[in-house]
Amino acid sequence: MMFPYSETCVHQEQHHWYPRRLSQTDRLCVGHHHPEIGAAETPSPDASAHHFCHYTPKCFLAVHKARSSPPRNGEEGWHECTTRTTIRVDNEVEAHREANNYKVGNRWVKFGFRKWKANVTEKPIEDRSESMKELYSDLSVVKVQEGSLVTFGNIGYVFLFGWWIALVYILICAVMVLTVTGAPYGKVCFDVAWYFIWPFGKCIEKADNVLNRFSVNPPNCEVVPQEDTEHLVVDKDSAPILVSSPLPIQIHVPALPAKNTSKYWCRISTYIWLLLGYPVLAVVHCLACVLSWFLVFTIPVAKINARMLTTVLLMAPEDLRIHSLEKEKGCGTRVILCCYQALNMHYYKYTIHGINIFALNLLPLVFVTLIIGYTDQEHNYFRAETKFVIAITSIIPLSYYIGMGIASISAQCNFAVGAVVNATFGSIAEMTFYITALLRGHRAATKCYEEVVKAALTGTLLGCILFIPGICMIIGGIKHQEQRFNSRSAGVSSALLFISTGGVFAPTLFSKTFGNQVCESCSNVSGNASVPLVYTISVLLPAAYLIGLIFTLKTHSHIYDIHISDGHGGHAHAGHHVVHWSRWRALGVLIVATVLMACCADLCTENIKPFLSHSSISQYFIGVTVLAMVPELPEIVNGILFALQNNISLSLEVGSCIAVQVCMIQIPLLILFNAFYDVGFMLVFSDVHLWASIFGVIVVNYIFMDGKCDYFQGTALVVVYLIILALYYFAPSPHSC
């Protein structure tokens, strides 16, 4: 499905005058094959198989030397050009998500929107690639064996799971044989023990299914193509003798024997099995399921154990048959269980109702944090340091759920609602921690928590302008060698960073220039000259953010209009896509995740005290690393995924959007909170924060000048970031700590 919009070309000079030669910058708008525009890959002819987005952008061409001389002198001029923009996705909801992600016009960014990689709709399983179908397989289909079964993952399974599961089955086998009546189940346990030693290439199915399959279907996987009968001679007398006849051939199939009705629940052996054997094996399989599920890449092992527990072990012994597929070949048939590999590295893509497997596995950690945090307040069972680590880690999945909720609502609503949701919930993860830390510092009558909050704000800013683009350039550069982006668009983002950082650090520069105008106990008195400056800046920065919203919502909303047209590929399946989270469900997730985030942030600030008072590491370092970057891990993953898809432009925008929101939303909100509830927070940073931020902005602007990047430039950004971290590590602790 295509979602295009287009306007006409308008020339400021004579309408027939075109530049004779275009500069490198101008060529950005010439054709749709330029690698800087949108996704670098050529659009796939099969849009139903892949999500991709292609842009031929609305652009403003500006050459390096713009003059008013006539065209006959060969001078290059200036004109404004608007061309067609096309977004190719599978449905309208994904179109809104892609429109929220991508830069429109290759110059202006959708203001206030964080970039999100995950899809918000579910693609039908039949439309997915073979590798994705394999991830969601229920291990019940016999397939053609390709390659050797002796792989690293399968051998690792034997050492991690196979031997001890088989050992338990051998012990249960002995117990069931000793009961005499349960001897048939003992034989089943013995067969299953050998199965679990090496389950690959083996099959478990019902005995009557085996009989049915070999009585009707040939036991092989070869598909013999039908003969092309259109060109055969109709006259049977003149037809070649060696040409196969299209006439149907009757094959006698013997009648199937009558099925014996199993009296499974009418036997004493069944209850002996359910009393002595099944409970023990249930514990074993549950343990194996949990371990293999949390390892993620071994989810096939979890599926094996789950199917064994819920189906195989509840069947009558005479109904089971375990055999090797090497002896009896078959394909496309349904069985109870059939597995070929224990390890699949693509399971990092695995989702359940749109939730990534890693975020799903980390969710129980949130409830563990709340339970031990609020029940063991005296630290009788867990140390404060342990509870802090658990609490800070639980913020990671909550940040993911908040981001997924924002993406879902933004994709299903108009741009105005999406912008409000982004501005409201986009910074909720960080704001909850900052406010709870300031409140706890105010109650404890110490400025140490305030210094930690300022360090976390600076650390987020540095991580977003140095570490996130740097690590994305490294990983993307290793795969794609060199990646290109629009340097003019990056220049606009850099200009926003200059404005933001200049406004945030203006009170600090004022204090350094005109002397220390702030005292520790008189932050709101009239003699303090920094107070009105702080409030002025806290009004100007959100005003700049609001102007950006007005630009995109009202005055220049036509830039972001998306018109649906009949396209090719994917359109036929558009009705089958199901939204993972409805708007109300996404809103509910946002509210619940916000409440849980506030609780986890409160536990973080409650248990951080040992690190602030007894740690040999500088409190500055704790703030700029752990507290700043842990909540941004989902965003870092998004940036890396964009880079791997050769879309470095979005990777750079991931960090820029966070940095702009830190300066234009988070810090003004903290000032506003302090105005209503005085916790002593003042917008005056230490020298190390000031010069580190200015140096970081200058370096990143230098890197973005040429519009291309590779892993070496990414390494330079990461090295600069690590140098600044080393500076924080060896810096003395704040005086208030």
PDB file of N, CA and C in Angstrom, residues 362-445:
ATOM      1  N   LEU A 362      11.501  -9.726  31.286  1.00  0.00           N
ATOM      2  CA  LEU A 362      11.915  -8.829  32.363  1.00  0.00           C
ATOM      3  C   LEU A 362      10.745  -8.300  33.185  1.00  0.00           C
ATOM      4  N   LEU A 363       9.520  -8.505  32.705  1.00  0.00           N
ATOM      5  CA  LEU A 363       8.363  -7.993  33.428  1.00  0.00           C
ATOM      6  C   LEU A 363       8.227  -8.570  34.839  1.00  0.00           C
ATOM      7  N   PRO A 364       8.434  -9.881  35.068  1.00  0.00           N
ATOM      8  CA  PRO A 364       8.347 -10.377  36.451  1.00  0.00           C
ATOM      9  C   PRO A 364       9.316  -9.689  37.402  1.00  0.00           C
ATOM     10  N   LEU A 365      10.422  -9.175  36.874  1.00  0.00           N
ATOM     11  CA  LEU A 365      11.382  -8.486  37.727  1.00  0.00           C
ATOM     12  C   LEU A 365      10.764  -7.241  38.364  1.00  0.00           C
ATOM     13  N   VAL A 366       9.814  -6.618  37.661  1.00  0.00           N
ATOM     14  CA  VAL A 366       9.139  -5.437  38.219  1.00  0.00           C
ATOM     15  C   VAL A 366       8.387  -5.810  39.489  1.00  0.00           C
ATOM     16  N   PHE A 367       7.658  -6.919  39.450  1.00  0.00           N
ATOM     17  CA  PHE A 367       6.883  -7.329  40.618  1.00  0.00           C
ATOM     18  C   PHE A 367       7.788  -7.832  41.742  1.00  0.00           C
ATOM     19  N   VAL A 368       8.900  -8.463  41.369  1.00  0.00           N
ATOM     20  CA  VAL A 368       9.880  -8.850  42.395  1.00  0.00           C
ATOM     21  C   VAL A 368      10.429  -7.609  43.088  1.00  0.00           C
ATOM     22  N   THR A 369      10.693  -6.563  42.309  1.00  0.00           N
ATOM     23  CA  THR A 369      11.189  -5.303  42.878  1.00  0.00           C
ATOM     24  C   THR A 369      10.200  -4.720  43.873  1.00  0.00           C
ATOM     25  N   LEU A 370       8.930  -4.691  43.486  1.00  0.00           N
ATOM     26  CA  LEU A 370       7.917  -4.111  44.368  1.00  0.00           C
ATOM     27  C   LEU A 370       7.740  -4.940  45.634  1.00  0.00           C
ATOM     28  N   ILE A 371       7.778  -6.259  45.500  1.00  0.00           N
ATOM     29  CA  ILE A 371       7.547  -7.120  46.663  1.00  0.00           C
ATOM     30  C   ILE A 371       8.677  -6.991  47.672  1.00  0.00           C
ATOM     31  N   ILE A 372       9.918  -7.185  47.215  1.00  0.00           N
ATOM     32  CA  ILE A 372      11.028  -7.139  48.170  1.00  0.00           C
ATOM     33  C   ILE A 372      11.334  -5.710  48.596  1.00  0.00           C
ATOM     34  N   GLY A 373      10.959  -4.727  47.757  1.00  0.00           N
ATOM     35  CA  GLY A 373      11.247  -3.344  48.107  1.00  0.00           C
ATOM     36  C   GLY A 373      10.364  -2.805  49.206  1.00  0.00           C
ATOM     37  N   TYR A 374       9.079  -3.190  49.168  1.00  0.00           N
ATOM     38  CA  TYR A 374       8.138  -2.644  50.147  1.00  0.00           C
ATOM     39  C   TYR A 374       7.852  -3.590  51.313  1.00  0.00           C
ATOM     40  N   THR A 375       8.311  -4.843  51.228  1.00  0.00           N
ATOM     41  CA  THR A 375       8.131  -5.761  52.359  1.00  0.00           C
ATOM     42  C   THR A 375       9.384  -5.902  53.209  1.00  0.00           C
ATOM     43  N   ASP A 376      10.536  -5.649  52.624  1.00  0.00           N
ATOM     44  CA  ASP A 376      11.798  -5.775  53.362  1.00  0.00           C
ATOM     45  C   ASP A 376      12.453  -4.398  53.498  1.00  0.00           C
ATOM     46  N   GLN A 377      11.743  -3.487  54.098  1.00  0.00           N
ATOM     47  CA  GLN A 377      12.264  -2.132  54.245  1.00  0.00           C
ATOM     48  C   GLN A 377      13.391  -2.039  55.267  1.00  0.00           C
ATOM     49  N   GLU A 378      13.513  -3.017  56.127  1.00  0.00           N
ATOM     50  CA  GLU A 378      14.598  -3.024  57.131  1.00  0.00           C
ATOM     51  C   GLU A 378      15.847  -3.728  56.626  1.00  0.00           C
ATOM     52  N   HIS A 379      15.828  -4.173  55.383  1.00  0.00           N
ATOM     53  CA  HIS A 379      16.975  -4.861  54.757  1.00  0.00           C
ATOM     54  C   HIS A 379      17.376  -6.119  55.530  1.00  0.00           C
ATOM     55  N   ASN A 380      16.375  -6.882  55.958  1.00  0.00           N
ATOM     56  CA  ASN A 380      16.666  -8.119  56.683  1.00  0.00           C
ATOM     57  C   ASN A 380      17.085  -9.245  55.748  1.00  0.00           C
ATOM     58  N   TYR A 381      16.582  -9.248  54.544  1.00  0.00           N
ATOM     59  CA  TYR A 381      16.855 -10.348  53.620  1.00  0.00           C
ATOM     60  C   TYR A 381      17.691  -9.904  52.416  1.00  0.00           C
ATOM     61  N   PHE A 382      17.570  -8.678  52.027  1.00  0.00           N
ATOM     62  CA  PHE A 382      18.307  -8.175  50.870  1.00  0.00           C
ATOM     63  C   PHE A 382      18.974  -6.865  51.240  1.00  0.00           C
ATOM     64  N   ARG A 383      20.189  -6.702  50.759  1.00  0.00           N
ATOM     65  CA  ARG A 383      20.910  -5.461  50.996  1.00  0.00           C
ATOM     66  C   ARG A 383      20.354  -4.344  50.123  1.00  0.00           C
ATOM     67  N   ALA A 384      20.599  -3.108  50.529  1.00  0.00           N
ATOM     68  CA  ALA A 384      20.100  -1.956  49.774  1.00  0.00           C
ATOM     69  C   ALA A 384      20.702  -1.917  48.373  1.00  0.00           C
ATOM     70  N   GLU A 385      21.968  -2.304  48.261  1.00  0.00           N
ATOM     71  CA  GLU A 385      22.608  -2.292  46.943  1.00  0.00           C
ATOM     72  C   GLU A 385      21.931  -3.268  45.989  1.00  0.00           C
ATOM     73  N   THR A 386      21.554  -4.459  46.514  1.00  0.00           N
ATOM     74  CA  THR A 386      20.875  -5.453  45.683  1.00  0.00           C
ATOM     75  C   THR A 386      19.516  -4.948  45.223  1.00  0.00           C
ATOM     76  N   LYS A 387      18.774  -4.345  46.118  1.00  0.00           N
ATOM     77  CA  LYS A 387      17.458  -3.821  45.768  1.00  0.00           C
ATOM     78  C   LYS A 387      17.563  -2.660  44.780  1.00  0.00           C
ATOM     79  N   PHE A 388      18.621  -1.874  44.890  1.00  0.00           N
ATOM     80  CA  PHE A 388      18.809  -0.789  43.922  1.00  0.00           C
ATOM     81  C   PHE A 388      19.064  -1.343  42.528  1.00  0.00           C
ATOM     82  N   VAL A 389      19.907  -2.363  42.416  1.00  0.00           N
ATOM     83  CA  VAL A 389      20.212  -2.952  41.109  1.00  0.00           C
ATOM     84  C   VAL A 389      18.955  -3.556  40.485  1.00  0.00           C
ATOM     85  N   ILE A 390      18.165  -4.258  41.297  1.00  0.00           N
ATOM     86  CA  ILE A 390      16.935  -4.857  40.775  1.00  0.00           C
ATOM     87  C   ILE A 390      15.956  -3.772  40.339  1.00  0.00           C
ATOM     88  N   ALA A 391      15.853  -2.713  41.141  1.00  0.00           N
ATOM     89  CA  ALA A 391      14.905  -1.643  40.819  1.00  0.00           C
ATOM     90  C   ALA A 391      15.306  -0.901  39.550  1.00  0.00           C
ATOM     91  N   ILE A 392      16.589  -0.597  39.390  1.00  0.00           N
ATOM     92  CA  ILE A 392      17.034   0.138  38.210  1.00  0.00           C
ATOM     93  C   ILE A 392      16.904  -0.725  36.956  1.00  0.00           C
ATOM     94  N   THR A 393      17.070  -2.060  37.114  1.00  0.00           N
ATOM     95  CA  THR A 393      16.904  -2.953  35.965  1.00  0.00           C
ATOM     96  C   THR A 393      15.443  -3.069  35.564  1.00  0.00           C
ATOM     97  N   SER A 394      14.540  -3.028  36.543  1.00  0.00           N
ATOM     98  CA  SER A 394      13.112  -3.138  36.231  1.00  0.00           C
ATOM     99  C   SER A 394      12.597  -1.932  35.464  1.00  0.00           C
ATOM    100  N   ILE A 395      13.339  -0.845  35.456  1.00  0.00           N
ATOM    101  CA  ILE A 395      12.935   0.325  34.678  1.00  0.00           C
ATOM    102  C   ILE A 395      13.035   0.045  33.174  1.00  0.00           C
ATOM    103  N   ILE A 396      13.908  -0.877  32.774  1.00  0.00           N
ATOM    104  CA  ILE A 396      14.113  -1.163  31.350  1.00  0.00           C
ATOM    105  C   ILE A 396      12.830  -1.667  30.688  1.00  0.00           C
ATOM    106  N   PRO A 397      12.192  -2.739  31.199  1.00  0.00           N
ATOM    107  CA  PRO A 397      10.953  -3.167  30.525  1.00  0.00           C
ATOM    108  C   PRO A 397       9.839  -2.137  30.609  1.00  0.00           C
ATOM    109  N   LEU A 398       9.768  -1.392  31.720  1.00  0.00           N
ATOM    110  CA  LEU A 398       8.732  -0.367  31.828  1.00  0.00           C
ATOM    111  C   LEU A 398       8.935   0.727  30.784  1.00  0.00           C
ATOM    112  N   SER A 399      10.190   1.082  30.515  1.00  0.00           N
ATOM    113  CA  SER A 399      10.460   2.051  29.442  1.00  0.00           C
ATOM    114  C   SER A 399      10.012   1.513  28.091  1.00  0.00           C
ATOM    115  N   TYR A 400      10.196   0.217  27.897  1.00  0.00           N
ATOM    116  CA  TYR A 400       9.745  -0.404  26.644  1.00  0.00           C
ATOM    117  C   TYR A 400       8.229  -0.326  26.509  1.00  0.00           C
ATOM    118  N   TYR A 401       7.503  -0.675  27.559  1.00  0.00           N
ATOM    119  CA  TYR A 401       6.039  -0.647  27.495  1.00  0.00           C
ATOM    120  C   TYR A 401       5.523   0.769  27.286  1.00  0.00           C
ATOM    121  N   ILE A 402       6.156   1.732  27.916  1.00  0.00           N
ATOM    122  CA  ILE A 402       5.753   3.121  27.712  1.00  0.00           C
ATOM    123  C   ILE A 402       5.996   3.528  26.261  1.00  0.00           C
ATOM    124  N   GLY A 403       7.154   3.182  25.714  1.00  0.00           N
ATOM    125  CA  GLY A 403       7.445   3.503  24.318  1.00  0.00           C
ATOM    126  C   GLY A 403       6.502   2.812  23.353  1.00  0.00           C
ATOM    127  N   MET A 404       6.184   1.543  23.618  1.00  0.00           N
ATOM    128  CA  MET A 404       5.261   0.813  22.751  1.00  0.00           C
ATOM    129  C   MET A 404       3.861   1.399  22.835  1.00  0.00           C
ATOM    130  N   GLY A 405       3.456   1.813  24.026  1.00  0.00           N
ATOM    131  CA  GLY A 405       2.146   2.448  24.164  1.00  0.00           C
ATOM    132  C   GLY A 405       2.075   3.765  23.418  1.00  0.00           C
ATOM    133  N   ILE A 406       3.149   4.560  23.503  1.00  0.00           N
ATOM    134  CA  ILE A 406       3.198   5.828  22.766  1.00  0.00           C
ATOM    135  C   ILE A 406       3.105   5.573  21.269  1.00  0.00           C
ATOM    136  N   ALA A 407       3.866   4.603  20.766  1.00  0.00           N
ATOM    137  CA  ALA A 407       3.839   4.303  19.332  1.00  0.00           C
ATOM    138  C   ALA A 407       2.467   3.820  18.886  1.00  0.00           C
ATOM    139  N   SER A 408       1.801   3.011  19.708  1.00  0.00           N
ATOM    140  CA  SER A 408       0.489   2.484  19.337  1.00  0.00           C
ATOM    141  C   SER A 408      -0.555   3.586  19.269  1.00  0.00           C
ATOM    142  N   ILE A 409      -0.579   4.461  20.274  1.00  0.00           N
ATOM    143  CA  ILE A 409      -1.555   5.544  20.273  1.00  0.00           C
ATOM    144  C   ILE A 409      -1.266   6.529  19.139  1.00  0.00           C
ATOM    145  N   SER A 410       0.004   6.873  18.943  1.00  0.00           N
ATOM    146  CA  SER A 410       0.360   7.827  17.898  1.00  0.00           C
ATOM    147  C   SER A 410      -0.006   7.312  16.515  1.00  0.00           C
ATOM    148  N   ALA A 411       0.145   5.996  16.305  1.00  0.00           N
ATOM    149  CA  ALA A 411      -0.142   5.424  14.994  1.00  0.00           C
ATOM    150  C   ALA A 411      -1.631   5.326  14.713  1.00  0.00           C
ATOM    151  N   GLN A 412      -2.471   5.294  15.754  1.00  0.00           N
ATOM    152  CA  GLN A 412      -3.912   5.129  15.576  1.00  0.00           C
ATOM    153  C   GLN A 412      -4.690   6.429  15.746  1.00  0.00           C
ATOM    154  N   CYS A 413      -3.991   7.525  16.040  1.00  0.00           N
ATOM    155  CA  CYS A 413      -4.652   8.812  16.239  1.00  0.00           C
ATOM    156  C   CYS A 413      -4.071   9.829  15.264  1.00  0.00           C
ATOM    157  N   ASN A 414      -4.666  11.007  15.276  1.00  0.00           N
ATOM    158  CA  ASN A 414      -4.119  12.063  14.437  1.00  0.00           C
ATOM    159  C   ASN A 414      -2.833  12.606  15.051  1.00  0.00           C
ATOM    160  N   PHE A 415      -2.181  13.470  14.291  1.00  0.00           N
ATOM    161  CA  PHE A 415      -0.861  13.939  14.705  1.00  0.00           C
ATOM    162  C   PHE A 415      -0.917  14.768  15.979  1.00  0.00           C
ATOM    163  N   ALA A 416      -2.018  15.505  16.184  1.00  0.00           N
ATOM    164  CA  ALA A 416      -2.129  16.338  17.376  1.00  0.00           C
ATOM    165  C   ALA A 416      -2.133  15.485  18.636  1.00  0.00           C
ATOM    166  N   VAL A 417      -2.959  14.424  18.622  1.00  0.00           N
ATOM    167  CA  VAL A 417      -3.006  13.529  19.785  1.00  0.00           C
ATOM    168  C   VAL A 417      -1.667  12.842  19.979  1.00  0.00           C
ATOM    169  N   GLY A 418      -1.063  12.416  18.874  1.00  0.00           N
ATOM    170  CA  GLY A 418       0.240  11.768  18.981  1.00  0.00           C
ATOM    171  C   GLY A 418       1.295  12.672  19.570  1.00  0.00           C
ATOM    172  N   ALA A 419       1.277  13.944  19.174  1.00  0.00           N
ATOM    173  CA  ALA A 419       2.255  14.888  19.705  1.00  0.00           C
ATOM    174  C   ALA A 419       2.061  15.104  21.201  1.00  0.00           C
ATOM    175  N   VAL A 420       0.795  15.207  21.628  1.00  0.00           N
ATOM    176  CA  VAL A 420       0.519  15.393  23.058  1.00  0.00           C
ATOM    177  C   VAL A 420       0.962  14.170  23.855  1.00  0.00           C
ATOM    178  N   VAL A 421       0.668  12.975  23.333  1.00  0.00           N
ATOM    179  CA  VAL A 421       1.063  11.750  24.033  1.00  0.00           C
ATOM    180  C   VAL A 421       2.578  11.639  24.115  1.00  0.00           C
ATOM    181  N   ASN A 422       3.254  11.980  23.011  1.00  0.00           N
ATOM    182  CA  ASN A 422       4.714  11.946  23.022  1.00  0.00           C
ATOM    183  C   ASN A 422       5.288  12.923  24.031  1.00  0.00           C
ATOM    184  N   ALA A 423       4.756  14.143  24.046  1.00  0.00           N
ATOM    185  CA  ALA A 423       5.272  15.149  24.971  1.00  0.00           C
ATOM    186  C   ALA A 423       4.954  14.804  26.411  1.00  0.00           C
ATOM    187  N   THR A 424       3.805  14.140  26.649  1.00  0.00           N
ATOM    188  CA  THR A 424       3.388  13.828  28.014  1.00  0.00           C
ATOM    189  C   THR A 424       4.118  12.620  28.566  1.00  0.00           C
ATOM    190  N   PHE A 425       4.112  11.523  27.801  1.00  0.00           N
ATOM    191  CA  PHE A 425       4.661  10.269  28.300  1.00  0.00           C
ATOM    192  C   PHE A 425       6.081   9.995  27.809  1.00  0.00           C
ATOM    193  N   GLY A 426       6.581  10.786  26.842  1.00  0.00           N
ATOM    194  CA  GLY A 426       7.904  10.504  26.301  1.00  0.00           C
ATOM    195  C   GLY A 426       9.019  10.636  27.317  1.00  0.00           C
ATOM    196  N   SER A 427       8.820  11.491  28.312  1.00  0.00           N
ATOM    197  CA  SER A 427       9.851  11.707  29.321  1.00  0.00           C
ATOM    198  C   SER A 427       9.442  11.195  30.692  1.00  0.00           C
ATOM    199  N   ILE A 428       8.378  10.393  30.738  1.00  0.00           N
ATOM    200  CA  ILE A 428       7.839   9.986  32.033  1.00  0.00           C
ATOM    201  C   ILE A 428       8.804   9.100  32.801  1.00  0.00           C
ATOM    202  N   ALA A 429       9.576   8.272  32.085  1.00  0.00           N
ATOM    203  CA  ALA A 429      10.507   7.381  32.777  1.00  0.00           C
ATOM    204  C   ALA A 429      11.557   8.157  33.555  1.00  0.00           C
ATOM    205  N   GLU A 430      12.124   9.178  32.914  1.00  0.00           N
ATOM    206  CA  GLU A 430      13.149   9.970  33.576  1.00  0.00           C
ATOM    207  C   GLU A 430      12.558  10.899  34.632  1.00  0.00           C
ATOM    208  N   MET A 431      11.398  11.512  34.318  1.00  0.00           N
ATOM    209  CA  MET A 431      10.814  12.486  35.237  1.00  0.00           C
ATOM    210  C   MET A 431      10.418  11.854  36.560  1.00  0.00           C
ATOM    211  N   THR A 432       9.922  10.629  36.526  1.00  0.00           N
ATOM    212  CA  THR A 432       9.546   9.980  37.781  1.00  0.00           C
ATOM    213  C   THR A 432      10.749   9.798  38.694  1.00  0.00           C
ATOM    214  N   PHE A 433      11.883   9.432  38.111  1.00  0.00           N
ATOM    215  CA  PHE A 433      13.075   9.277  38.937  1.00  0.00           C
ATOM    216  C   PHE A 433      13.568  10.621  39.458  1.00  0.00           C
ATOM    217  N   TYR A 434      13.600  11.638  38.601  1.00  0.00           N
ATOM    218  CA  TYR A 434      14.112  12.940  39.022  1.00  0.00           C
ATOM    219  C   TYR A 434      13.273  13.527  40.160  1.00  0.00           C
ATOM    220  N   ILE A 435      11.960  13.460  40.019  1.00  0.00           N
ATOM    221  CA  ILE A 435      11.098  14.062  41.030  1.00  0.00           C
ATOM    222  C   ILE A 435      11.182  13.308  42.348  1.00  0.00           C
ATOM    223  N   THR A 436      11.165  11.971  42.293  1.00  0.00           N
ATOM    224  CA  THR A 436      11.280  11.208  43.543  1.00  0.00           C
ATOM    225  C   THR A 436      12.629  11.439  44.215  1.00  0.00           C
ATOM    226  N   ALA A 437      13.697  11.596  43.420  1.00  0.00           N
ATOM    227  CA  ALA A 437      15.013  11.865  44.007  1.00  0.00           C
ATOM    228  C   ALA A 437      15.046  13.234  44.666  1.00  0.00           C
ATOM    229  N   LEU A 438      14.470  14.242  44.001  1.00  0.00           N
ATOM    230  CA  LEU A 438      14.452  15.580  44.597  1.00  0.00           C
ATOM    231  C   LEU A 438      13.611  15.609  45.864  1.00  0.00           C
ATOM    232  N   LEU A 439      12.497  14.899  45.882  1.00  0.00           N
ATOM    233  CA  LEU A 439      11.674  14.843  47.091  1.00  0.00           C
ATOM    234  C   LEU A 439      12.409  14.164  48.234  1.00  0.00           C
ATOM    235  N   ARG A 440      13.101  13.080  47.936  1.00  0.00           N
ATOM    236  CA  ARG A 440      13.832  12.377  48.996  1.00  0.00           C
ATOM    237  C   ARG A 440      14.997  13.225  49.505  1.00  0.00           C
ATOM    238  N   GLY A 441      15.668  13.944  48.612  1.00  0.00           N
ATOM    239  CA  GLY A 441      16.739  14.828  49.061  1.00  0.00           C
ATOM    240  C   GLY A 441      16.223  15.975  49.900  1.00  0.00           C
ATOM    241  N   HIS A 442      15.028  16.481  49.553  1.00  0.00           N
ATOM    242  CA  HIS A 442      14.431  17.561  50.335  1.00  0.00           C
ATOM    243  C   HIS A 442      14.058  17.083  51.734  1.00  0.00           C
ATOM    244  N   ARG A 443      13.523  15.864  51.825  1.00  0.00           N
ATOM    245  CA  ARG A 443      13.169  15.333  53.146  1.00  0.00           C
ATOM    246  C   ARG A 443      14.415  15.067  53.980  1.00  0.00           C
ATOM    247  N   ALA A 444      15.486  14.631  53.328  1.00  0.00           N
ATOM    248  CA  ALA A 444      16.722  14.340  54.057  1.00  0.00           C
ATOM    249  C   ALA A 444      17.575  15.576  54.276  1.00  0.00           C
ATOM    250  N   ALA A 445      17.118  16.717  53.758  1.00  0.00           N
ATOM    251  CA  ALA A 445      17.834  17.994  53.914  1.00  0.00           C
ATOM    252  C   ALA A 445      19.273  17.899  53.416  1.00  0.00           C
TER     253      ALA A 445
END
